[in-house]
């Protein structure tokens, strides 16, 4: 579903991604971990072309990333993203937040879009919040709304960039539970998170990044029990 080959990203003189290779199969859940500044967010942002790669090849479902125009809008629909800071439209209701994309990009009729949105809100447990505005919801509810919004586009792959890092501790699990159920239903997911409990429950593989490179890739039980590199051991000793 996702193929990354020889990806480099530079910001001026700063070389942030250094020859990254990553293949994610359909239905696979890959958790990306690594120290702050190691390039995790930049990797996600290159995958949906919020950032343009300096070199290398990225394919989603066998198609290279388009450069611009309508094809780029389609790509953004295929590659959903959930951010640390929710990024809901503050002046729109939760229901509007979810229907805007499908109506505009997927060309779904308004009534059908609302029906699908309500089903998604029900699935993430906040159907009663449809007519509220984002600021009227807790952080955990806003993040679940953001996940519903991403799902409404029927993405082929969902990227999560530290989706629970901005939440109060008691709200973390309500978001992780939604993500675990998506994983169980076969959604292809790339998840940047420090929630090792989620990695153990849901990840097929853990990818450890350091200084712009993928240093280690392993199934979660292997990675946590016996990291192969000193850098991964050092990282784990700090977060566990
Ligand atoms: P992580 O998500 O692993 O913490 P990032 O991908 O956010 O790491 O950042 C990797 C490096 O790239 C950092 O040194 C960061 O300062 C730098 N960086 C990220 N985005 C930009 C940008 N738009 N312009 C310049 N430098 C950036
Ligand atoms: Mg980041």
mmCIF file of C-alpha atoms and ligand atoms in Angstrom:
data_model
loop_
_atom_site.group_PDB
_atom_site.id
_atom_site.type_symbol
_atom_site.label_atom_id
_atom_site.label_comp_id
_atom_site.label_asym_id
_atom_site.label_seq_id
_atom_site.Cartn_x
_atom_site.Cartn_y
_atom_site.Cartn_z
ATOM 1 C CA UNK A 1 0.000 0.000 0.000
ATOM 2 C CA UNK A 2 2.888 2.355 0.799
ATOM 3 C CA UNK A 3 6.335 2.185 -0.764
ATOM 4 C CA UNK A 4 9.086 4.591 0.174
ATOM 5 C CA UNK A 5 12.426 4.162 -1.512
ATOM 6 C CA UNK A 6 15.567 6.232 -1.044
ATOM 7 C CA UNK A 7 13.678 9.148 0.482
ATOM 8 C CA UNK A 8 15.684 12.224 1.362
ATOM 9 C CA UNK A 9 14.367 15.488 2.734
ATOM 10 C CA UNK A 10 16.417 18.618 3.227
ATOM 11 C CA UNK A 11 15.379 21.925 4.708
ATOM 12 C CA UNK A 12 18.115 24.143 3.290
ATOM 13 C CA UNK A 13 21.342 22.833 4.777
ATOM 14 C CA UNK A 14 19.501 20.588 7.250
ATOM 15 C CA UNK A 15 19.381 16.967 6.065
ATOM 16 C CA UNK A 16 16.326 15.617 7.888
ATOM 17 C CA UNK A 17 15.516 12.330 6.119
ATOM 18 C CA UNK A 18 18.462 10.281 4.947
ATOM 19 C CA UNK A 19 17.762 7.462 2.520
ATOM 20 C CA UNK A 20 14.584 6.161 4.126
ATOM 21 C CA UNK A 21 13.118 2.900 2.778
ATOM 22 C CA UNK A 22 9.774 1.700 4.075
ATOM 23 C CA UNK A 23 7.175 -0.688 2.709
ATOM 24 C CA UNK A 24 3.785 -1.041 4.363
ATOM 25 C CA UNK A 25 1.459 -3.789 3.174
ATOM 26 C CA UNK A 26 -2.316 -3.392 2.959
ATOM 27 C CA UNK A 27 -3.803 -3.915 6.394
ATOM 28 C CA UNK A 28 -0.484 -3.555 8.150
ATOM 29 C CA UNK A 29 0.005 -1.338 11.211
ATOM 30 C CA UNK A 30 3.441 0.218 11.550
ATOM 31 C CA UNK A 31 4.351 2.177 14.657
ATOM 32 C CA UNK A 32 7.151 4.721 14.224
ATOM 33 C CA UNK A 33 9.147 5.666 17.290
ATOM 34 C CA UNK A 34 12.289 7.669 17.857
ATOM 35 C CA UNK A 35 13.697 10.690 19.634
ATOM 36 C CA UNK A 36 12.359 14.181 19.068
ATOM 37 C CA UNK A 37 13.802 15.633 15.872
ATOM 38 C CA UNK A 38 14.553 12.254 14.301
ATOM 39 C CA UNK A 39 12.282 12.997 11.309
ATOM 40 C CA UNK A 40 9.068 11.121 12.176
ATOM 41 C CA UNK A 41 6.707 14.012 11.411
ATOM 42 C CA UNK A 42 8.608 14.929 8.283
ATOM 43 C CA UNK A 43 8.261 11.358 7.029
ATOM 44 C CA UNK A 44 4.479 11.502 7.558
ATOM 45 C CA UNK A 45 4.281 14.895 5.904
ATOM 46 C CA UNK A 46 6.201 13.655 2.858
ATOM 47 C CA UNK A 47 3.774 10.725 2.533
ATOM 48 C CA UNK A 48 0.798 13.000 1.937
ATOM 49 C CA UNK A 49 2.897 15.666 0.290
ATOM 50 C CA UNK A 50 2.509 18.329 2.928
ATOM 51 C CA UNK A 51 6.264 18.358 2.346
ATOM 52 C CA UNK A 52 7.926 17.710 -0.986
ATOM 53 C CA UNK A 53 10.674 15.088 -0.880
ATOM 54 C CA UNK A 54 14.141 16.237 -1.946
ATOM 55 C CA UNK A 55 14.869 12.850 -3.524
ATOM 56 C CA UNK A 56 13.475 9.356 -3.639
ATOM 57 C CA UNK A 57 10.311 7.582 -4.621
ATOM 58 C CA UNK A 58 6.994 7.372 -2.777
ATOM 59 C CA UNK A 59 4.081 5.306 -4.040
ATOM 60 C CA UNK A 60 0.641 4.898 -2.536
ATOM 61 C CA UNK A 61 -1.207 1.808 -3.753
ATOM 62 C CA UNK A 62 1.205 1.582 -6.678
ATOM 63 C CA UNK A 63 0.802 5.214 -7.775
ATOM 64 C CA UNK A 64 3.608 7.775 -7.469
ATOM 65 C CA UNK A 65 2.683 10.901 -5.516
ATOM 66 C CA UNK A 66 1.152 13.453 -7.863
ATOM 67 C CA UNK A 67 2.688 16.910 -7.990
ATOM 68 C CA UNK A 68 -0.367 19.141 -7.890
ATOM 69 C CA UNK A 69 -3.945 19.855 -8.883
ATOM 70 C CA UNK A 70 -6.939 17.553 -8.624
ATOM 71 C CA UNK A 71 -4.756 14.456 -8.419
ATOM 72 C CA UNK A 72 -3.111 15.878 -5.335
ATOM 73 C CA UNK A 73 -6.511 16.391 -3.723
ATOM 74 C CA UNK A 74 -7.294 12.751 -4.504
ATOM 75 C CA UNK A 75 -4.038 11.653 -2.944
ATOM 76 C CA UNK A 76 -4.806 13.633 0.198
ATOM 77 C CA UNK A 77 -8.138 11.806 0.307
ATOM 78 C CA UNK A 78 -6.384 8.449 -0.039
ATOM 79 C CA UNK A 79 -3.814 9.255 2.632
ATOM 80 C CA UNK A 80 -5.639 10.401 5.750
ATOM 81 C CA UNK A 81 -3.780 12.212 8.489
ATOM 82 C CA UNK A 82 -4.556 12.689 12.157
ATOM 83 C CA UNK A 83 -2.439 15.318 13.887
ATOM 84 C CA UNK A 84 -1.406 15.876 17.463
ATOM 85 C CA UNK A 85 -3.396 19.125 17.534
ATOM 86 C CA UNK A 86 -6.646 17.744 16.013
ATOM 87 C CA UNK A 87 -6.780 20.512 13.343
ATOM 88 C CA UNK A 88 -10.580 20.637 13.218
ATOM 89 C CA UNK A 89 -12.180 23.721 11.677
ATOM 90 C CA UNK A 90 -13.156 25.719 14.752
ATOM 91 C CA UNK A 91 -15.983 27.681 13.160
ATOM 92 C CA UNK A 92 -17.732 24.565 11.806
ATOM 93 C CA UNK A 93 -19.794 21.988 13.661
ATOM 94 C CA UNK A 94 -18.397 18.516 14.162
ATOM 95 C CA UNK A 95 -20.789 17.179 11.516
ATOM 96 C CA UNK A 96 -19.693 19.859 9.017
ATOM 97 C CA UNK A 97 -16.051 19.092 9.758
ATOM 98 C CA UNK A 98 -16.684 15.537 8.664
ATOM 99 C CA UNK A 99 -18.859 16.148 5.603
ATOM 100 C CA UNK A 100 -16.844 18.978 3.993
ATOM 101 C CA UNK A 101 -14.134 16.728 2.532
ATOM 102 C CA UNK A 102 -16.365 13.967 1.148
ATOM 103 C CA UNK A 103 -18.708 16.512 -0.470
ATOM 104 C CA UNK A 104 -15.898 18.583 -1.995
ATOM 105 C CA UNK A 105 -13.293 15.997 -2.923
ATOM 106 C CA UNK A 106 -15.150 12.695 -3.097
ATOM 107 C CA UNK A 107 -18.200 14.356 -4.717
ATOM 108 C CA UNK A 108 -20.639 12.592 -2.412
ATOM 109 C CA UNK A 109 -24.120 14.105 -2.093
ATOM 110 C CA UNK A 110 -24.730 16.187 1.017
ATOM 111 C CA UNK A 111 -27.444 13.940 2.474
ATOM 112 C CA UNK A 112 -25.405 10.796 1.921
ATOM 113 C CA UNK A 113 -22.332 12.479 3.391
ATOM 114 C CA UNK A 114 -24.295 13.386 6.534
ATOM 115 C CA UNK A 115 -25.582 9.847 6.863
ATOM 116 C CA UNK A 116 -22.081 8.420 6.573
ATOM 117 C CA UNK A 117 -20.717 11.049 8.968
ATOM 118 C CA UNK A 118 -23.303 10.157 11.603
ATOM 119 C CA UNK A 119 -22.392 6.481 11.286
ATOM 120 C CA UNK A 120 -18.710 7.369 11.777
ATOM 121 C CA UNK A 121 -19.441 9.593 14.767
ATOM 122 C CA UNK A 122 -21.411 6.726 16.257
ATOM 123 C CA UNK A 123 -18.477 4.415 15.641
ATOM 124 C CA UNK A 124 -16.070 6.704 17.524
ATOM 125 C CA UNK A 125 -18.657 7.204 20.262
ATOM 126 C CA UNK A 126 -19.599 10.869 19.844
ATOM 127 C CA UNK A 127 -22.789 10.835 17.758
ATOM 128 C CA UNK A 128 -24.373 13.109 20.366
ATOM 129 C CA UNK A 129 -21.782 15.810 19.598
ATOM 130 C CA UNK A 130 -22.601 16.185 15.879
ATOM 131 C CA UNK A 131 -24.016 19.694 16.210
ATOM 132 C CA UNK A 132 -21.431 20.998 18.656
ATOM 133 C CA UNK A 133 -18.385 23.074 17.765
ATOM 134 C CA UNK A 134 -14.882 21.695 18.369
ATOM 135 C CA UNK A 135 -14.219 23.975 21.357
ATOM 136 C CA UNK A 136 -17.266 22.489 23.101
ATOM 137 C CA UNK A 137 -15.663 19.022 23.082
ATOM 138 C CA UNK A 138 -12.945 17.563 25.275
ATOM 139 C CA UNK A 139 -9.566 16.864 23.688
ATOM 140 C CA UNK A 140 -10.310 13.164 23.474
ATOM 141 C CA UNK A 141 -13.641 13.830 21.795
ATOM 142 C CA UNK A 142 -12.022 16.281 19.353
ATOM 143 C CA UNK A 143 -9.401 13.726 18.416
ATOM 144 C CA UNK A 144 -12.070 11.079 17.872
ATOM 145 C CA UNK A 145 -13.895 13.580 15.647
ATOM 146 C CA UNK A 146 -10.653 14.111 13.732
ATOM 147 C CA UNK A 147 -10.354 10.352 13.232
ATOM 148 C CA UNK A 148 -13.967 10.230 11.987
ATOM 149 C CA UNK A 149 -13.156 13.070 9.606
ATOM 150 C CA UNK A 150 -10.161 11.183 8.228
ATOM 151 C CA UNK A 151 -12.226 7.989 7.846
ATOM 152 C CA UNK A 152 -14.992 9.851 6.012
ATOM 153 C CA UNK A 153 -12.637 10.224 3.050
ATOM 154 C CA UNK A 154 -12.346 6.432 2.871
ATOM 155 C CA UNK A 155 -8.553 6.591 2.932
ATOM 156 C CA UNK A 156 -6.351 3.750 1.767
ATOM 157 C CA UNK A 157 -3.907 4.510 4.543
ATOM 158 C CA UNK A 158 -4.170 6.535 7.737
ATOM 159 C CA UNK A 159 -1.228 8.424 9.207
ATOM 160 C CA UNK A 160 -1.260 9.375 12.871
ATOM 161 C CA UNK A 161 1.331 11.856 14.136
ATOM 162 C CA UNK A 162 1.425 11.633 17.937
ATOM 163 C CA UNK A 163 -2.378 11.592 18.140
ATOM 164 C CA UNK A 164 -2.503 11.392 21.934
ATOM 165 C CA UNK A 165 0.421 13.643 22.881
ATOM 166 C CA UNK A 166 -1.739 16.722 23.435
ATOM 167 C CA UNK A 167 -4.358 14.902 25.516
ATOM 168 C CA UNK A 168 -4.860 14.796 29.251
ATOM 169 C CA UNK A 169 -3.878 11.318 30.467
ATOM 170 C CA UNK A 170 -7.424 10.201 31.205
ATOM 171 C CA UNK A 171 -8.391 10.785 27.555
ATOM 172 C CA UNK A 172 -5.568 8.872 25.943
ATOM 173 C CA UNK A 173 -7.235 5.476 26.072
ATOM 174 C CA UNK A 174 -10.521 6.536 24.494
ATOM 175 C CA UNK A 175 -8.517 7.575 21.409
ATOM 176 C CA UNK A 176 -6.199 4.564 21.451
ATOM 177 C CA UNK A 177 -9.210 2.229 21.710
ATOM 178 C CA UNK A 178 -10.618 3.676 18.486
ATOM 179 C CA UNK A 179 -7.237 3.204 16.814
ATOM 180 C CA UNK A 180 -6.948 -0.385 18.039
ATOM 181 C CA UNK A 181 -10.367 -1.196 16.612
ATOM 182 C CA UNK A 182 -9.415 0.356 13.263
ATOM 183 C CA UNK A 183 -6.281 -1.763 13.242
ATOM 184 C CA UNK A 184 -8.326 -4.868 14.002
ATOM 185 C CA UNK A 185 -10.641 -4.060 11.107
ATOM 186 C CA UNK A 186 -7.712 -4.085 8.708
ATOM 187 C CA UNK A 187 -6.993 -0.394 8.166
ATOM 188 C CA UNK A 188 -3.483 0.284 6.881
ATOM 189 C CA UNK A 189 -1.918 2.576 9.464
ATOM 190 C CA UNK A 190 1.350 4.366 10.112
ATOM 191 C CA UNK A 191 1.350 5.631 13.674
ATOM 192 C CA UNK A 192 3.938 7.902 15.245
ATOM 193 C CA UNK A 193 3.459 7.472 18.972
ATOM 194 C CA UNK A 194 5.234 6.952 22.240
ATOM 195 C CA UNK A 195 2.340 4.846 23.507
ATOM 196 C CA UNK A 196 4.128 1.544 23.755
ATOM 197 C CA UNK A 197 0.951 -0.126 25.009
ATOM 198 C CA UNK A 198 -0.643 0.682 21.661
ATOM 199 C CA UNK A 199 2.394 -0.661 19.822
ATOM 200 C CA UNK A 200 2.195 -3.922 21.743
ATOM 201 C CA UNK A 201 -1.543 -4.274 21.187
ATOM 202 C CA UNK A 202 -1.836 -3.219 17.564
ATOM 203 C CA UNK A 203 1.463 -2.952 15.712
ATOM 204 C CA UNK A 204 2.658 -5.514 13.229
ATOM 205 C CA UNK A 205 6.034 -3.794 13.167
ATOM 206 C CA UNK A 206 7.854 -1.099 15.074
ATOM 207 C CA UNK A 207 10.151 1.186 13.101
ATOM 208 C CA UNK A 208 12.792 3.030 15.129
ATOM 209 C CA UNK A 209 14.109 6.264 13.642
ATOM 210 C CA UNK A 210 17.131 8.205 14.746
ATOM 211 C CA UNK A 211 18.771 11.188 13.078
ATOM 212 C CA UNK A 212 16.745 10.900 9.874
ATOM 213 C CA UNK A 213 17.284 7.198 9.313
ATOM 214 C CA UNK A 214 15.362 4.025 9.995
ATOM 215 C CA UNK A 215 17.755 2.293 12.333
ATOM 216 C CA UNK A 216 15.724 -0.751 13.292
ATOM 217 C CA UNK A 217 12.533 -2.542 12.227
ATOM 218 C CA UNK A 218 11.073 -5.417 14.231
ATOM 219 C CA UNK A 219 7.822 -6.897 15.520
ATOM 220 C CA UNK A 220 6.869 -5.144 18.790
ATOM 221 C CA UNK A 221 7.603 -8.039 21.161
ATOM 222 C CA UNK A 222 11.064 -8.408 19.634
ATOM 223 C CA UNK A 223 11.760 -4.676 19.577
ATOM 224 C CA UNK A 224 10.794 -4.126 23.204
ATOM 225 C CA UNK A 225 12.363 -7.292 24.582
ATOM 226 C CA UNK A 226 15.617 -7.166 22.668
ATOM 227 C CA UNK A 227 16.346 -4.014 20.668
ATOM 228 C CA UNK A 228 19.311 -4.714 18.444
ATOM 229 C CA UNK A 229 20.964 -1.299 18.460
ATOM 230 C CA UNK A 230 22.459 0.726 21.274
ATOM 231 C CA UNK A 231 20.477 3.757 20.122
ATOM 232 C CA UNK A 232 17.176 1.916 20.399
ATOM 233 C CA UNK A 233 18.109 0.552 23.829
ATOM 234 C CA UNK A 234 19.001 4.055 24.961
ATOM 235 C CA UNK A 235 15.730 5.456 23.587
ATOM 236 C CA UNK A 236 13.628 2.761 25.261
ATOM 237 C CA UNK A 237 15.372 3.251 28.590
ATOM 238 C CA UNK A 238 14.228 6.876 28.518
ATOM 239 C CA UNK A 239 10.571 6.314 27.661
ATOM 240 C CA UNK A 240 9.685 3.072 29.429
HETATM 241 P P1 LIG B 1 10.151 14.444 14.883
HETATM 242 O O1 LIG B 1 8.734 14.437 14.398
HETATM 243 O O2 LIG B 1 10.788 13.090 14.882
HETATM 244 O O3 LIG B 1 10.302 15.118 16.217
HETATM 245 P P2 LIG B 1 10.552 16.310 12.728
HETATM 246 O O4 LIG B 1 10.271 15.561 11.478
HETATM 247 O O5 LIG B 1 9.484 17.218 13.233
HETATM 248 O O6 LIG B 1 11.003 15.298 13.864
HETATM 249 O O7 LIG B 1 11.842 17.188 12.551
HETATM 250 C C1 LIG B 1 13.073 16.668 12.090
HETATM 251 C C2 LIG B 1 14.046 17.806 11.921
HETATM 252 O O8 LIG B 1 13.614 18.627 10.851
HETATM 253 C C3 LIG B 1 14.168 18.706 13.135
HETATM 254 O O9 LIG B 1 15.525 19.100 13.249
HETATM 255 C C4 LIG B 1 13.306 19.878 12.777
HETATM 256 O O10 LIG B 1 13.733 21.040 13.420
HETATM 257 C C5 LIG B 1 13.507 19.971 11.277
HETATM 258 N N1 LIG B 1 12.342 20.552 10.568
HETATM 259 C C6 LIG B 1 11.092 20.046 10.531
HETATM 260 N N2 LIG B 1 10.284 20.795 9.763
HETATM 261 C C7 LIG B 1 11.053 21.826 9.317
HETATM 262 C C8 LIG B 1 10.812 22.963 8.457
HETATM 263 N N3 LIG B 1 9.613 23.184 7.904
HETATM 264 N N4 LIG B 1 11.836 23.793 8.218
HETATM 265 C C9 LIG B 1 13.066 23.565 8.749
HETATM 266 N N5 LIG B 1 13.370 22.522 9.549
HETATM 267 C C10 LIG B 1 12.373 21.664 9.828
HETATM 268 MG MG1 LIG B 2 6.997 15.013 15.330
#
